[in-house]
Short mmCIF file of C-alpha atoms in Angstrom, two decimals:
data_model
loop_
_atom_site.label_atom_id
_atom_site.label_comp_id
_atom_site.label_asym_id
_atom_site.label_seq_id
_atom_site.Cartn_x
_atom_site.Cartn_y
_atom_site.Cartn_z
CA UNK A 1 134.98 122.01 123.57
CA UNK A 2 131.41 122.39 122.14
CA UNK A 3 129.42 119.67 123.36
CA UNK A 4 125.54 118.27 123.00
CA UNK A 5 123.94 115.95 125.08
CA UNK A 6 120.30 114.51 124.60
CA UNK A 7 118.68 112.98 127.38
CA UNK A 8 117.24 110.42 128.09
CA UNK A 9 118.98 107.83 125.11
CA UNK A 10 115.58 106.12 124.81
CA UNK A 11 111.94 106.81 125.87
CA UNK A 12 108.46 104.51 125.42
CA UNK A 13 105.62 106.27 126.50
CA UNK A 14 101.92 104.84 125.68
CA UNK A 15 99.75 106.65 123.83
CA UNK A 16 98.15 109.99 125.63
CA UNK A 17 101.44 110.06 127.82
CA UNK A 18 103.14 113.31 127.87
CA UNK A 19 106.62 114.24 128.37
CA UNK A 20 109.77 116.09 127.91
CA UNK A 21 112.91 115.25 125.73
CA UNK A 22 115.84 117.39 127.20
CA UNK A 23 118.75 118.88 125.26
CA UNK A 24 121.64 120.31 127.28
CA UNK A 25 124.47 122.06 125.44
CA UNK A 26 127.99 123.72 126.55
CA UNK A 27 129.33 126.20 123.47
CA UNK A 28 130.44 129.74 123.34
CA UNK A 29 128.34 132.39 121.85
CA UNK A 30 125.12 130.36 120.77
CA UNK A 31 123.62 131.34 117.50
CA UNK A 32 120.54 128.90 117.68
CA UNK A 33 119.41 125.82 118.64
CA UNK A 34 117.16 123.57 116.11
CA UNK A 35 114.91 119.78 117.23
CA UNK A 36 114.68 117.70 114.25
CA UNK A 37 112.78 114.38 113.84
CA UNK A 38 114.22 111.61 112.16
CA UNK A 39 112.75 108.08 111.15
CA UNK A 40 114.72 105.20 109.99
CA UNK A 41 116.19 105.38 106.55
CA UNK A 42 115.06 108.91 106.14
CA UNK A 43 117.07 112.46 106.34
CA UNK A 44 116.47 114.38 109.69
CA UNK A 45 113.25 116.91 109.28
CA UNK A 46 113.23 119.99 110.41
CA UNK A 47 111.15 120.93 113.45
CA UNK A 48 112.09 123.85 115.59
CA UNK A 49 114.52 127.04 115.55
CA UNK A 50 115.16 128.98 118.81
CA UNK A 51 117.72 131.69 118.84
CA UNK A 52 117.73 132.92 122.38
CA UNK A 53 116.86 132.32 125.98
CA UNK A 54 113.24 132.13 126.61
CA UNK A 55 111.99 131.85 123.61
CA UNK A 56 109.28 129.05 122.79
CA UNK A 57 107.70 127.46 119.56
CA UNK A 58 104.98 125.10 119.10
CA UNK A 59 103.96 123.04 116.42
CA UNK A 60 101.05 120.64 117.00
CA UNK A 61 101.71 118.14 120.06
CA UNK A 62 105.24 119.61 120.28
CA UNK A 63 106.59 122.62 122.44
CA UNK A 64 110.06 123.54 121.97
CA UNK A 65 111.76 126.22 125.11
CA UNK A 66 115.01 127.18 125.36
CA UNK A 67 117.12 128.30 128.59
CA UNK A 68 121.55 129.59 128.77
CA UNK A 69 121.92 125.98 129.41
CA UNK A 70 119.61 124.00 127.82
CA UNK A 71 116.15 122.83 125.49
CA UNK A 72 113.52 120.77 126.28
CA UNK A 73 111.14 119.29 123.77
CA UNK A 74 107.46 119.00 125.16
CA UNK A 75 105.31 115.97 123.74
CA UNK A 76 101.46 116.61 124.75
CA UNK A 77 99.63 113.22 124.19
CA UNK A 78 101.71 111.82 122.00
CA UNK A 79 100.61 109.40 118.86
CA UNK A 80 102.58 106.38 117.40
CA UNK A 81 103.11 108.47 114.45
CA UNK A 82 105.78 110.45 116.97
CA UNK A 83 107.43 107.63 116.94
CA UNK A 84 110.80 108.78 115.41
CA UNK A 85 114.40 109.79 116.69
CA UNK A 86 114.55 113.45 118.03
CA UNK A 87 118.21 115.24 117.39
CA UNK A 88 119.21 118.75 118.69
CA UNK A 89 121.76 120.60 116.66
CA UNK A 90 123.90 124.01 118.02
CA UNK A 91 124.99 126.49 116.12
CA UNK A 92 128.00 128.60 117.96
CA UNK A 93 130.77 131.01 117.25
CA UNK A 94 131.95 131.99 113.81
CA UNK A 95 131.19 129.42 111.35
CA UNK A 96 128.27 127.90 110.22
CA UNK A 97 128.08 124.22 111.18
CA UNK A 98 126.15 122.34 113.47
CA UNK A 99 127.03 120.32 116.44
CA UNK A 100 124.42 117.54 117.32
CA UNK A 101 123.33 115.11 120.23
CA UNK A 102 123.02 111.42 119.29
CA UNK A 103 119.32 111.88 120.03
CA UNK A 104 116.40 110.63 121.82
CA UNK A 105 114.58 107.51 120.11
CA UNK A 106 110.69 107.59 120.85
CA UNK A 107 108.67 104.82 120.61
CA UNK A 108 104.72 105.48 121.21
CA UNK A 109 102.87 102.39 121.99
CA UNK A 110 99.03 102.71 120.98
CA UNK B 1 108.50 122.64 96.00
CA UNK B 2 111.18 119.80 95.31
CA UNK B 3 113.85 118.96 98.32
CA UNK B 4 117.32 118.19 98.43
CA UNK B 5 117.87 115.03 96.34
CA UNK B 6 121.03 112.76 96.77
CA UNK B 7 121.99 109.95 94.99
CA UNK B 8 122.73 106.93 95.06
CA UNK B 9 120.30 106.18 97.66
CA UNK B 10 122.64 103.34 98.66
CA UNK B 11 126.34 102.51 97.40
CA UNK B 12 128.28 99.11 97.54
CA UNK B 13 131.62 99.38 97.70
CA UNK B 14 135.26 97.22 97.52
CA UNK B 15 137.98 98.52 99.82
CA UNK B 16 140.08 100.85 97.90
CA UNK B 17 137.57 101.53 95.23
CA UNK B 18 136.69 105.78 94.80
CA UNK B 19 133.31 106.58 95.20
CA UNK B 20 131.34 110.15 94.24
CA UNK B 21 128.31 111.10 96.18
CA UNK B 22 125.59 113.82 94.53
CA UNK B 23 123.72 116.26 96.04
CA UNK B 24 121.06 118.55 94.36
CA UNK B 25 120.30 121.66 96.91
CA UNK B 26 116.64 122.83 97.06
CA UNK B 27 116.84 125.45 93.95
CA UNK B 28 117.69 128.93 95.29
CA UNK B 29 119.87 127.75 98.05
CA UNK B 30 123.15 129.33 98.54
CA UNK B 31 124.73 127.16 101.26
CA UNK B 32 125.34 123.17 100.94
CA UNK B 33 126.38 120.80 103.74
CA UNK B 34 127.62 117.78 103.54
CA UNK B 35 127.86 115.71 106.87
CA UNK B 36 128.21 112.02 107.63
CA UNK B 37 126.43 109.88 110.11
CA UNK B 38 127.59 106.12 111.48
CA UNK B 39 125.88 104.10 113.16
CA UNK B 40 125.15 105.32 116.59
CA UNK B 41 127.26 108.30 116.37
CA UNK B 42 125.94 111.76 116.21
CA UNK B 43 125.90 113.76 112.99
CA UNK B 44 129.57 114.91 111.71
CA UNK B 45 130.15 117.97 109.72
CA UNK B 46 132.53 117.37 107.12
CA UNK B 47 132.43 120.90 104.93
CA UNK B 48 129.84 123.65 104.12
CA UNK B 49 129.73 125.63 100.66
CA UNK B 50 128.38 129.25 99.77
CA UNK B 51 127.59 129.91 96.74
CA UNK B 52 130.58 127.25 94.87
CA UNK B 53 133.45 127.93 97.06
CA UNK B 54 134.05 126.34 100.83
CA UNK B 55 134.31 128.66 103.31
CA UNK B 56 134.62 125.73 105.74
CA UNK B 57 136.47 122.35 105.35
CA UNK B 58 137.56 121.49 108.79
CA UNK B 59 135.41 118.14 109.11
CA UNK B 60 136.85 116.36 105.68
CA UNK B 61 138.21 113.75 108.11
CA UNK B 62 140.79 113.00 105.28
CA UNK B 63 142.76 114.21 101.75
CA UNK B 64 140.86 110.77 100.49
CA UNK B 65 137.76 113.24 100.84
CA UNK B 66 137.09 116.31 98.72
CA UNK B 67 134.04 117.88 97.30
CA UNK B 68 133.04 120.44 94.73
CA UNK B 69 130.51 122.34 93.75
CA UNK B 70 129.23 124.05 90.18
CA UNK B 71 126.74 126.58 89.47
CA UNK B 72 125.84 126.97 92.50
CA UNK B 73 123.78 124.32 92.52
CA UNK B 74 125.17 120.52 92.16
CA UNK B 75 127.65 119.37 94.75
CA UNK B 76 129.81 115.85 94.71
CA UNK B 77 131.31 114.33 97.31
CA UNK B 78 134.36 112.01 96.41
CA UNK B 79 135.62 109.80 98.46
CA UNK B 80 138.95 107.98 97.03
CA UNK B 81 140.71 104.59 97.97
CA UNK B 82 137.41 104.12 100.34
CA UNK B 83 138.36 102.12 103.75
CA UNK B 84 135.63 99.93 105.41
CA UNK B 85 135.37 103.03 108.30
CA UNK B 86 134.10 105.23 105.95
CA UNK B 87 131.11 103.67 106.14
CA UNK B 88 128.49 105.51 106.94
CA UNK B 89 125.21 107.93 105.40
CA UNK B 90 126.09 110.45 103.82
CA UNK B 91 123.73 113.69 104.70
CA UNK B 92 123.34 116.68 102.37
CA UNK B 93 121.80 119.71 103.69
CA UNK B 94 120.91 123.14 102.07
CA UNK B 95 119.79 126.33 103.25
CA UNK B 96 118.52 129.68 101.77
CA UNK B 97 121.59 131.97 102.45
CA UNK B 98 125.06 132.01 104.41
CA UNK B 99 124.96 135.41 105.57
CA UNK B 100 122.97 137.12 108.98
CA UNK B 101 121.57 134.71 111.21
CA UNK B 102 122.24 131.05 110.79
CA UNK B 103 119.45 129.98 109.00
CA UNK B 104 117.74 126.63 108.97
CA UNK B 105 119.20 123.74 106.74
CA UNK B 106 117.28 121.20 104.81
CA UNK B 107 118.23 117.37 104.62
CA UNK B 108 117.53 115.32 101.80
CA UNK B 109 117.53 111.27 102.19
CA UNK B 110 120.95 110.52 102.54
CA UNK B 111 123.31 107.86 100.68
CA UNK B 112 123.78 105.03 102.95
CA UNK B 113 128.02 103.81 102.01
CA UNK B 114 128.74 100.46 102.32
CA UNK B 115 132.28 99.46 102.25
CA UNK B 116 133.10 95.76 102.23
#
């Protein structure tokens, strides 16, 4: 079964404090692999698209990578305005939905 | 340019009461999504439209749900005899085509379902 898992659940880092969000993923025949942001009471926003192994995107204080097995989302000295929930989506096989973690809720304390 | 608008932005609802849920796709978008999200669950597909048929229905977790969609634009998502599990937000997506690579999808706001 196609499956997404985000870890870790929950992550407070102070302001300046870099680090990685991790996205690990088990489908057949990948299509892509998209990071969104969310904040409360809001629809997610796109962030990132990566469609194959190796392949890297940056936007800002965020770094997206991808590997066969997972993603990891790179926060260089984050501000409290990253504060948000991060979701990863998969796209796989023949159809066009997504699959998604539950995400990774960021709190940035200045 | 505009986004994906839904609305209501929140809906109050009796138990057994139908509801419809409206979604306006950023304007040259072929594909629509509809998916739901409950509280600390992940996001659930529930169907996908190209163009205004549904290629792909598979997540409609019930035949209380259906949806439609006209000129290619507009979609409603109708929810009948409505049970307090149903709710939930209610995510509409759009993207600029269906076919090649899967291409990125948009989110509007959501409608947040309340079912007492």
């Amino acid at each position: 079964e196609d499956q997404v898992t985000q870890s870790p659940e929950a992550l407070r880092l102070q302001e300046g404090e870099s680090s990685s969000l991790n996205c690990s993923y088990t489908v057949s025949g990948l299509r892509g692999l998209f990071w969104y942001r969310q904040d409360p009471g809001k629809g997610p926003e796109f962030l990132f698209t990566l469609y194959s192994a190796g392949e890297e995107k940056e936007k800002e204080r965020l770094k997206a990578t991808l590997t066969k097995k997972e993603s990891f989302l790179h926060i260089t000295a984050p501000k409290p305005e990253d504060s948000a929930t991060y979701l990863c989506a998969v796209n796989a096989g023949n159809n066009r939905k997504l699959i998604w973690g539950l995400g990774t809720s960021l709190a940035v304390n200045p | 340019g505009a986004g994906v608008s839904q609305s209501p932005s929140n809906k109050v609802t009796e138990k057994g009461k139908d509801v419809e849920l409206r979604c306006d796709p950023i304007s040259g978008h072929t594909a629509l999504y509809w998916y739901r999200q409950r509280l600390g669950q992940g996001l659930e597909f529930l169907i996908y439209f190209q163009g205004n048929s549904a290629p792909d229905k598979s997540g409609l977790p019930s035949d209380r749900f259906s949806a439609e969609r006209t000129g290619e634009s507009v979609s409603t998502l109708t929810i009948q005899r409505t049970q307090q599990e149903d709710s939930a937000v209610y995510l509409c997506a759009s993207s600029l085509q269906a076919g090649g690579p899967i291409d990125t999808q948009y989110f509007g706001p959501g409608t947040r379902l309340t079912v007492l």
